[in-house]
PDB file of C-alpha atoms in Angstrom:
ATOM      1  CA  MET A  26      44.603   0.546 -21.829  1.00 52.00           C
ATOM      2  CA  THR A  27      43.970  -0.057 -25.010  1.00 64.00           C
ATOM      3  CA  ASP A  28      42.603   3.077 -25.252  1.00 62.00           C
ATOM      4  CA  MET A  29      45.602   4.757 -23.269  1.00 69.00           C
ATOM      5  CA  LYS A  30      47.924   3.079 -26.007  1.00 76.00           C
ATOM      6  CA  GLN A  31      46.325   4.213 -28.922  1.00 74.00           C
ATOM      7  CA  ALA A  32      45.925   7.449 -27.652  1.00 68.00           C
ATOM      8  CA  MET A  33      49.864   7.751 -27.049  1.00 77.00           C
ATOM      9  CA  ILE A  34      50.601   6.402 -30.583  1.00 79.00           C
ATOM     10  CA  ALA A  35      48.385   8.680 -32.510  1.00 73.00           C
ATOM     11  CA  LEU A  36      50.189  11.552 -29.817  1.00 75.00           C
ATOM     12  CA  LEU A  37      53.782   9.773 -30.980  1.00 81.00           C
ATOM     13  CA  ARG A  38      52.630  10.553 -34.722  1.00 81.00           C
ATOM     14  CA  ALA A  39      51.764  13.967 -34.026  1.00 78.00           C
ATOM     15  CA  MET A  40      54.843  15.087 -33.179  1.00 82.00           C
ATOM     16  CA  LEU A  41      56.769  13.682 -35.516  1.00 84.00           C
ATOM     17  CA  GLY A  42      54.444  15.028 -37.993  1.00 81.00           C
ATOM     18  CA  SER A  43      55.481  18.364 -36.058  1.00 80.00           C
ATOM     19  CA  LEU A  44      58.882  17.690 -36.926  1.00 83.00           C
ATOM     20  CA  ARG A  45      58.004  16.873 -40.587  1.00 86.00           C
ATOM     21  CA  ASP A  46      56.812  20.357 -40.384  1.00 81.00           C
ATOM     22  CA  LEU A  47      60.071  21.783 -38.840  1.00 83.00           C
ATOM     23  CA  MET A  48      62.219  20.167 -40.554  1.00 88.00           C
ATOM     24  CA  PRO A  49      62.198  22.922 -43.878  1.00 88.00           C
ATOM     25  CA  ILE A  50      62.791  25.744 -41.510  1.00 85.00           C
ATOM     26  CA  ILE A  51      65.939  23.889 -39.284  1.00 85.00           C
ATOM     27  CA  LEU A  52      67.464  22.461 -43.057  1.00 89.00           C
ATOM     28  CA  VAL A  53      67.144  26.177 -44.173  1.00 88.00           C
ATOM     29  CA  ILE A  54      68.730  27.993 -41.169  1.00 86.00           C
ATOM     30  CA  THR A  55      71.141  24.946 -40.874  1.00 85.00           C
ATOM     31  CA  PHE A  56      72.477  25.449 -44.354  1.00 88.00           C
ATOM     32  CA  PHE A  57      72.822  29.101 -43.946  1.00 87.00           C
ATOM     33  CA  GLN A  58      74.616  28.772 -40.534  1.00 84.00           C
ATOM     34  CA  LEU A  59      76.939  26.200 -41.525  1.00 84.00           C
ATOM     35  CA  VAL A  60      77.380  26.727 -45.775  1.00 85.00           C
ATOM     36  CA  VAL A  61      77.075  30.192 -45.990  1.00 83.00           C
ATOM     37  CA  LEU A  62      78.060  31.840 -42.962  1.00 79.00           C
ATOM     38  CA  GLN A  63      80.822  29.234 -42.391  1.00 81.00           C
ATOM     39  CA  GLU A  64      79.951  29.763 -38.429  1.00 79.00           C
ATOM     40  CA  PRO A  65      78.735  27.103 -35.243  1.00 80.00           C
ATOM     41  CA  LEU A  66      75.266  27.544 -34.101  1.00 77.00           C
ATOM     42  CA  PRO A  67      75.519  29.480 -31.168  1.00 79.00           C
ATOM     43  CA  HIS A  68      74.565  27.902 -27.774  1.00 80.00           C
ATOM     44  CA  LEU A  69      73.487  24.725 -29.803  1.00 79.00           C
ATOM     45  CA  ALA A  70      72.614  23.538 -26.472  1.00 84.00           C
ATOM     46  CA  THR A  71      69.501  25.899 -26.255  1.00 87.00           C
ATOM     47  CA  ILE A  72      68.402  26.022 -29.156  1.00 85.00           C
ATOM     48  CA  LEU A  73      67.354  22.172 -29.111  1.00 86.00           C
ATOM     49  CA  PHE A  74      66.042  22.612 -25.870  1.00 89.00           C
ATOM     50  CA  GLY A  75      63.774  25.194 -27.564  1.00 87.00           C
ATOM     51  CA  LEU A  76      63.261  23.213 -30.308  1.00 85.00           C
ATOM     52  CA  VAL A  77      61.756  20.997 -28.644  1.00 87.00           C
ATOM     53  CA  LEU A  78      59.504  23.142 -26.782  1.00 88.00           C
ATOM     54  CA  VAL A  79      58.214  24.185 -30.121  1.00 85.00           C
ATOM     55  CA  ILE A  80      57.099  20.624 -31.430  1.00 84.00           C
ATOM     56  CA  LEU A  81      55.129  19.454 -28.409  1.00 85.00           C
ATOM     57  CA  GLY A  82      53.695  23.426 -28.318  1.00 83.00           C
ATOM     58  CA  LEU A  83      52.690  22.381 -32.439  1.00 79.00           C
ATOM     59  CA  THR A  84      51.834  19.064 -31.185  1.00 81.00           C
ATOM     60  CA  PHE A  85      49.681  20.021 -28.443  1.00 81.00           C
ATOM     61  CA  PHE A  86      47.673  23.127 -29.818  1.00 76.00           C
ATOM     62  CA  ILE A  87      46.773  20.853 -33.013  1.00 74.00           C
ATOM     63  CA  PHE A  88      45.545  18.306 -30.284  1.00 74.00           C
ATOM     64  CA  GLY A  89      44.164  20.610 -28.956  1.00 73.00           C
ATOM     65  CA  LEU A  90      41.915  22.229 -32.209  1.00 70.00           C
ATOM     66  CA  GLU A  91      41.023  18.852 -33.227  1.00 70.00           C
ATOM     67  CA  MET A  92      39.642  17.725 -29.703  1.00 72.00           C
ATOM     68  CA  GLY A  93      38.121  20.891 -28.799  1.00 68.00           C
ATOM     69  CA  LEU A  94      37.841  24.304 -30.655  1.00 67.00           C
ATOM     70  CA  PHE A  95      36.274  22.320 -34.261  1.00 70.00           C
ATOM     71  CA  PRO A  96      34.013  20.018 -32.772  1.00 75.00           C
ATOM     72  CA  ILE A  97      32.684  22.852 -30.176  1.00 72.00           C
ATOM     73  CA  GLY A  98      32.683  25.211 -32.472  1.00 70.00           C
ATOM     74  CA  GLU A  99      31.083  22.929 -35.237  1.00 71.00           C
ATOM     75  CA  SER A 100      28.130  21.687 -32.868  1.00 77.00           C
ATOM     76  CA  MET A 101      27.206  25.294 -31.386  1.00 75.00           C
ATOM     77  CA  ALA A 102      26.684  26.215 -35.571  1.00 75.00           C
ATOM     78  CA  HIS A 103      24.567  23.078 -36.284  1.00 73.00           C
ATOM     79  CA  ALA A 104      22.652  24.190 -32.790  1.00 78.00           C
ATOM     80  CA  PHE A 105      22.337  27.816 -33.566  1.00 73.00           C
ATOM     81  CA  ALA A 106      20.709  26.195 -37.341  1.00 72.00           C
ATOM     82  CA  LYS A 107      18.326  23.724 -35.619  1.00 75.00           C
ATOM     83  CA  LYS A 108      17.188  26.296 -33.435  1.00 73.00           C
ATOM     84  CA  GLY A 109      16.082  28.490 -36.085  1.00 70.00           C
ATOM     85  CA  SER A 110      17.397  31.988 -34.555  1.00 76.00           C
ATOM     86  CA  VAL A 111      19.156  34.188 -36.858  1.00 83.00           C
ATOM     87  CA  PHE A 112      19.501  36.826 -34.081  1.00 86.00           C
ATOM     88  CA  TRP A 113      20.771  34.765 -31.506  1.00 86.00           C
ATOM     89  CA  LEU A 114      23.049  33.345 -34.563  1.00 85.00           C
ATOM     90  CA  LEU A 115      23.987  36.407 -35.684  1.00 89.00           C
ATOM     91  CA  LEU A 116      24.981  37.766 -32.358  1.00 90.00           C
ATOM     92  CA  PHE A 117      26.217  34.467 -31.029  1.00 87.00           C
ATOM     93  CA  SER A 118      28.773  35.333 -34.181  1.00 88.00           C
ATOM     94  CA  PHE A 119      29.704  39.280 -33.299  1.00 93.00           C
ATOM     95  CA  CYS A 120      30.311  38.161 -29.744  1.00 89.00           C
ATOM     96  CA  LEU A 121      32.699  34.710 -31.302  1.00 85.00           C
ATOM     97  CA  GLY A 122      34.764  37.415 -33.800  1.00 88.00           C
ATOM     98  CA  PHE A 123      34.820  40.310 -30.926  1.00 92.00           C
ATOM     99  CA  GLY A 124      35.642  37.684 -28.605  1.00 87.00           C
ATOM    100  CA  THR A 125      38.690  34.960 -30.111  1.00 83.00           C
ATOM    101  CA  THR A 126      40.297  38.796 -31.715  1.00 87.00           C
ATOM    102  CA  ILE A 127      40.271  41.178 -28.636  1.00 88.00           C
ATOM    103  CA  ALA A 128      42.723  37.224 -27.111  1.00 81.00           C
ATOM    104  CA  GLU A 129      44.809  37.267 -29.787  1.00 81.00           C
ATOM    105  CA  PRO A 130      48.649  38.007 -29.223  1.00 79.00           C
ATOM    106  CA  ALA A 131      49.459  39.352 -32.517  1.00 81.00           C
ATOM    107  CA  LEU A 132      47.341  41.720 -32.300  1.00 86.00           C
ATOM    108  CA  THR A 133      48.216  42.667 -29.120  1.00 86.00           C
ATOM    109  CA  ALA A 134      51.574  42.716 -29.588  1.00 85.00           C
ATOM    110  CA  ILE A 135      51.358  44.980 -32.687  1.00 87.00           C
ATOM    111  CA  ALA A 136      48.774  47.163 -31.293  1.00 89.00           C
ATOM    112  CA  ASP A 137      51.532  47.883 -28.418  1.00 89.00           C
ATOM    113  CA  GLU A 138      53.820  48.527 -30.605  1.00 89.00           C
ATOM    114  CA  ALA A 139      51.866  50.916 -33.210  1.00 88.00           C
ATOM    115  CA  ALA A 140      51.262  52.616 -29.931  1.00 89.00           C
ATOM    116  CA  GLU A 141      54.744  52.989 -28.731  1.00 89.00           C
ATOM    117  CA  VAL A 142      55.969  54.269 -32.451  1.00 87.00           C
ATOM    118  CA  ALA A 143      52.717  56.750 -32.590  1.00 85.00           C
ATOM    119  CA  ALA A 144      54.159  58.221 -29.866  1.00 87.00           C
ATOM    120  CA  LEU A 145      57.736  58.555 -30.717  1.00 85.00           C
ATOM    121  CA  GLY A 146      56.054  59.910 -34.105  1.00 81.00           C
ATOM    122  CA  GLY A 147      53.907  62.761 -32.143  1.00 82.00           C
ATOM    123  CA  ILE A 148      50.983  61.015 -33.724  1.00 81.00           C
ATOM    124  CA  ILE A 149      49.816  61.181 -29.931  1.00 84.00           C
ATOM    125  CA  VAL A 150      51.046  61.790 -26.698  1.00 84.00           C
ATOM    126  CA  ASN A 151      54.752  60.585 -25.019  1.00 85.00           C
ATOM    127  CA  ASP A 152      53.337  58.799 -22.182  1.00 86.00           C
ATOM    128  CA  SER A 153      51.869  55.854 -21.236  1.00 87.00           C
ATOM    129  CA  ALA A 154      47.816  56.474 -20.569  1.00 87.00           C
ATOM    130  CA  SER A 155      48.270  57.789 -24.317  1.00 87.00           C
ATOM    131  CA  GLN A 156      49.876  54.748 -25.588  1.00 89.00           C
ATOM    132  CA  GLU A 157      47.493  52.393 -24.161  1.00 90.00           C
ATOM    133  CA  GLU A 158      44.262  54.285 -25.363  1.00 90.00           C
ATOM    134  CA  TYR A 159      45.547  54.187 -28.314  1.00 88.00           C
ATOM    135  CA  ALA A 160      46.795  50.490 -28.435  1.00 90.00           C
ATOM    136  CA  ASN A 161      43.040  49.773 -26.556  1.00 91.00           C
ATOM    137  CA  GLY A 162      40.958  51.721 -29.019  1.00 91.00           C
ATOM    138  CA  LEU A 163      43.058  50.011 -31.392  1.00 91.00           C
ATOM    139  CA  ARG A 164      42.180  46.617 -30.290  1.00 92.00           C
ATOM    140  CA  ILE A 165      38.719  47.123 -30.075  1.00 93.00           C
ATOM    141  CA  THR A 166      38.337  49.007 -33.692  1.00 93.00           C
ATOM    142  CA  VAL A 167      39.652  45.020 -34.727  1.00 92.00           C
ATOM    143  CA  ALA A 168      37.601  43.322 -32.749  1.00 92.00           C
ATOM    144  CA  LEU A 169      34.561  44.886 -33.940  1.00 94.00           C
ATOM    145  CA  SER A 170      35.475  44.971 -37.402  1.00 93.00           C
ATOM    146  CA  VAL A 171      36.155  40.973 -36.672  1.00 92.00           C
ATOM    147  CA  GLY A 172      32.754  40.831 -35.433  1.00 93.00           C
ATOM    148  CA  VAL A 173      31.159  42.531 -38.256  1.00 94.00           C
ATOM    149  CA  ALA A 174      33.020  40.657 -40.564  1.00 92.00           C
ATOM    150  CA  ILE A 175      31.853  37.404 -39.297  1.00 91.00           C
ATOM    151  CA  VAL A 176      28.007  38.481 -39.048  1.00 93.00           C
ATOM    152  CA  LEU A 177      28.129  39.432 -42.662  1.00 93.00           C
ATOM    153  CA  GLY A 178      29.583  36.044 -43.595  1.00 91.00           C
ATOM    154  CA  VAL A 179      27.689  34.151 -41.982  1.00 90.00           C
ATOM    155  CA  LEU A 180      24.819  35.821 -43.714  1.00 91.00           C
ATOM    156  CA  ARG A 181      26.486  35.057 -46.485  1.00 91.00           C
ATOM    157  CA  ILE A 182      26.044  31.327 -45.943  1.00 88.00           C
ATOM    158  CA  LEU A 183      22.449  32.073 -44.815  1.00 86.00           C
ATOM    159  CA  LYS A 184      21.553  34.271 -47.978  1.00 87.00           C
ATOM    160  CA  GLY A 185      24.157  31.239 -50.352  1.00 85.00           C
ATOM    161  CA  TRP A 186      25.688  35.016 -51.310  1.00 88.00           C
ATOM    162  CA  PRO A 187      28.834  34.727 -54.034  1.00 89.00           C
ATOM    163  CA  ILE A 188      31.505  35.363 -51.853  1.00 89.00           C
ATOM    164  CA  GLN A 189      33.927  37.069 -54.859  1.00 90.00           C
ATOM    165  CA  TYR A 190      31.364  40.139 -55.480  1.00 91.00           C
ATOM    166  CA  LEU A 191      31.648  40.887 -51.592  1.00 91.00           C
ATOM    167  CA  ILE A 192      35.074  40.715 -51.149  1.00 92.00           C
ATOM    168  CA  ILE A 193      35.685  42.872 -54.500  1.00 94.00           C
ATOM    169  CA  GLY A 194      33.487  45.244 -53.375  1.00 93.00           C
ATOM    170  CA  GLY A 195      35.247  45.361 -50.031  1.00 92.00           C
ATOM    171  CA  TYR A 196      38.672  45.496 -51.240  1.00 92.00           C
ATOM    172  CA  ILE A 197      36.926  48.618 -53.575  1.00 95.00           C
ATOM    173  CA  GLY A 198      36.739  50.244 -49.999  1.00 94.00           C
ATOM    174  CA  VAL A 199      40.024  49.258 -49.011  1.00 94.00           C
ATOM    175  CA  VAL A 200      41.136  51.216 -52.091  1.00 94.00           C
ATOM    176  CA  ILE A 201      38.986  53.813 -51.594  1.00 95.00           C
ATOM    177  CA  LEU A 202      40.011  54.825 -47.960  1.00 94.00           C
ATOM    178  CA  THR A 203      43.513  54.051 -47.992  1.00 94.00           C
ATOM    179  CA  ALA A 204      43.013  57.509 -50.415  1.00 93.00           C
ATOM    180  CA  PHE A 205      42.023  59.448 -47.198  1.00 91.00           C
ATOM    181  CA  ALA A 206      43.418  57.819 -44.490  1.00 92.00           C
ATOM    182  CA  PRO A 207      46.616  59.463 -42.773  1.00 89.00           C
ATOM    183  CA  GLU A 208      49.510  58.070 -43.607  1.00 88.00           C
ATOM    184  CA  SER A 209      50.430  56.914 -40.601  1.00 84.00           C
ATOM    185  CA  ILE A 210      47.527  54.660 -40.396  1.00 89.00           C
ATOM    186  CA  ILE A 211      47.869  53.169 -43.464  1.00 91.00           C
ATOM    187  CA  GLY A 212      50.599  50.499 -42.899  1.00 89.00           C
ATOM    188  CA  VAL A 213      48.826  49.402 -39.668  1.00 88.00           C
ATOM    189  CA  ALA A 214      45.453  49.057 -41.113  1.00 90.00           C
ATOM    190  CA  TYR A 215      46.703  47.087 -43.804  1.00 91.00           C
ATOM    191  CA  ASP A 216      48.428  44.709 -41.083  1.00 87.00           C
ATOM    192  CA  SER A 217      45.675  44.066 -38.989  1.00 85.00           C
ATOM    193  CA  GLY A 218      44.003  42.294 -41.062  1.00 81.00           C
ATOM    194  CA  GLY A 219      46.669  39.904 -40.895  1.00 80.00           C
ATOM    195  CA  VAL A 220      47.607  39.329 -37.187  1.00 79.00           C
ATOM    196  CA  THR A 221      43.236  39.070 -36.702  1.00 77.00           C
ATOM    197  CA  THR A 222      43.616  35.719 -38.569  1.00 72.00           C
ATOM    198  CA  SER A 223      45.129  33.505 -36.291  1.00 69.00           C
ATOM    199  CA  THR A 224      45.678  30.830 -34.017  1.00 69.00           C
ATOM    200  CA  ILE A 225      42.554  32.106 -31.883  1.00 70.00           C
ATOM    201  CA  THR A 226      40.575  33.596 -34.191  1.00 78.00           C
ATOM    202  CA  VAL A 227      40.835  30.587 -37.130  1.00 79.00           C
ATOM    203  CA  PRO A 228      39.891  27.475 -35.601  1.00 78.00           C
ATOM    204  CA  LEU A 229      36.898  28.841 -34.268  1.00 78.00           C
ATOM    205  CA  VAL A 230      35.401  30.348 -37.206  1.00 83.00           C
ATOM    206  CA  THR A 231      36.143  27.957 -39.448  1.00 83.00           C
ATOM    207  CA  ALA A 232      34.388  25.811 -37.573  1.00 81.00           C
ATOM    208  CA  LEU A 233      31.466  27.879 -37.109  1.00 83.00           C
ATOM    209  CA  GLY A 234      31.470  28.470 -40.692  1.00 85.00           C
ATOM    210  CA  VAL A 235      31.763  24.523 -41.920  1.00 83.00           C
ATOM    211  CA  GLY A 236      29.316  23.601 -39.364  1.00 83.00           C
ATOM    212  CA  LEU A 237      26.696  25.825 -40.220  1.00 84.00           C
ATOM    213  CA  ALA A 238      26.840  24.910 -44.036  1.00 85.00           C
ATOM    214  CA  SER A 239      27.035  21.521 -43.189  1.00 83.00           C
ATOM    215  CA  ALA A 240      23.494  22.166 -40.952  1.00 81.00           C
ATOM    216  CA  ILE A 241      21.919  24.247 -43.650  1.00 80.00           C
ATOM    217  CA  LYS A 242      19.658  22.125 -46.722  1.00 79.00           C
ATOM    218  CA  GLY A 243      21.062  22.960 -50.153  1.00 78.00           C
ATOM    219  CA  ARG A 244      24.569  24.933 -48.744  1.00 83.00           C
ATOM    220  CA  ASN A 245      28.009  22.577 -49.247  1.00 82.00           C
ATOM    221  CA  PRO A 246      30.366  23.255 -47.027  1.00 81.00           C
ATOM    222  CA  MET A 247      33.257  23.261 -49.099  1.00 83.00           C
ATOM    223  CA  ILE A 248      31.775  26.264 -51.152  1.00 82.00           C
ATOM    224  CA  ASP A 249      29.531  27.993 -48.016  1.00 83.00           C
ATOM    225  CA  GLY A 250      31.904  26.593 -45.392  1.00 82.00           C
ATOM    226  CA  PHE A 251      34.554  28.383 -46.401  1.00 85.00           C
ATOM    227  CA  GLY A 252      35.983  32.677 -47.017  1.00 85.00           C
ATOM    228  CA  LEU A 253      34.469  33.833 -43.312  1.00 87.00           C
ATOM    229  CA  ILE A 254      38.175  33.871 -42.498  1.00 87.00           C
ATOM    230  CA  ALA A 255      38.447  36.515 -45.712  1.00 88.00           C
ATOM    231  CA  PHE A 256      35.928  38.886 -44.245  1.00 90.00           C
ATOM    232  CA  ALA A 257      38.070  38.657 -40.705  1.00 88.00           C
ATOM    233  CA  SER A 258      41.082  39.634 -43.047  1.00 88.00           C
ATOM    234  CA  LEU A 259      39.429  42.207 -45.078  1.00 91.00           C
ATOM    235  CA  LEU A 260      37.263  44.159 -43.114  1.00 93.00           C
ATOM    236  CA  PRO A 261      39.762  45.219 -39.937  1.00 92.00           C
ATOM    237  CA  MET A 262      41.723  47.318 -42.429  1.00 93.00           C
ATOM    238  CA  MET A 263      38.675  49.556 -43.461  1.00 94.00           C
ATOM    239  CA  PHE A 264      37.746  49.646 -39.812  1.00 93.00           C
ATOM    240  CA  VAL A 265      41.597  51.064 -38.514  1.00 92.00           C
ATOM    241  CA  MET A 266      41.901  53.703 -41.088  1.00 93.00           C
ATOM    242  CA  ILE A 267      38.441  55.403 -40.252  1.00 93.00           C
ATOM    243  CA  TYR A 268      39.871  54.185 -36.945  1.00 89.00           C
ATOM    244  CA  GLY A 269      42.655  56.979 -37.772  1.00 87.00           C
ATOM    245  CA  MET A 270      40.824  59.339 -40.002  1.00 89.00           C
ATOM    246  CA  VAL A 271      38.744  59.794 -35.944  1.00 86.00           C
ATOM    247  CA  ILE A 272      41.536  60.642 -33.873  1.00 78.00           C
ATOM    248  CA  VAL A 273      44.030  62.046 -35.915  1.00 67.00           C
TER     249      VAL A 273
END
């Protein structure tokens, strides 16, 4: 009974924390709606119900990360480090990056939107089959790029490479590719770097980096454990521009 009571208290605190995090957004919307626009909030009951759902969703999502995704990511990183097999660690890293990115709802949304706009703009044939092929190609390209990015980030942790030189070199590559890529793909490529670092990818990849850096002697989790997300944001821009150069 004591454990159940502690769990309920922790859940209540998490809900209050979610409400606190959302409060600035609520205050901004309320201020501009009532003071600037001077209009009542439309469908107030529906808005309040939706707000409750958002608070519950954030609460359970954070609980899920702390109870499930972070521990399993760190424990698998420790296990691979103890196993001492670089091949399996790199293969796992690639599969983790690829799998989490394919599952990203934000990537699915932007790929579908890009396919629809490309069809309307005459870049691809305006039919459902062509749009689906374009969207799937975009998703797979981004997922492959994130897989490669995580492998590169893991190698950086293993070798102790300075992250700043890799990031600078990567952005130089982005600038060079921008000069040659079709204009129609550049915006999509830049946005692809952002949508890969979302709700599914970030927790697992972060846990992998921190767990791996903690398990390797001579590595500092604060210095070496973070930075994988930077690679996951950078490489998709390059891969998508190359994808655009190939298909256009």
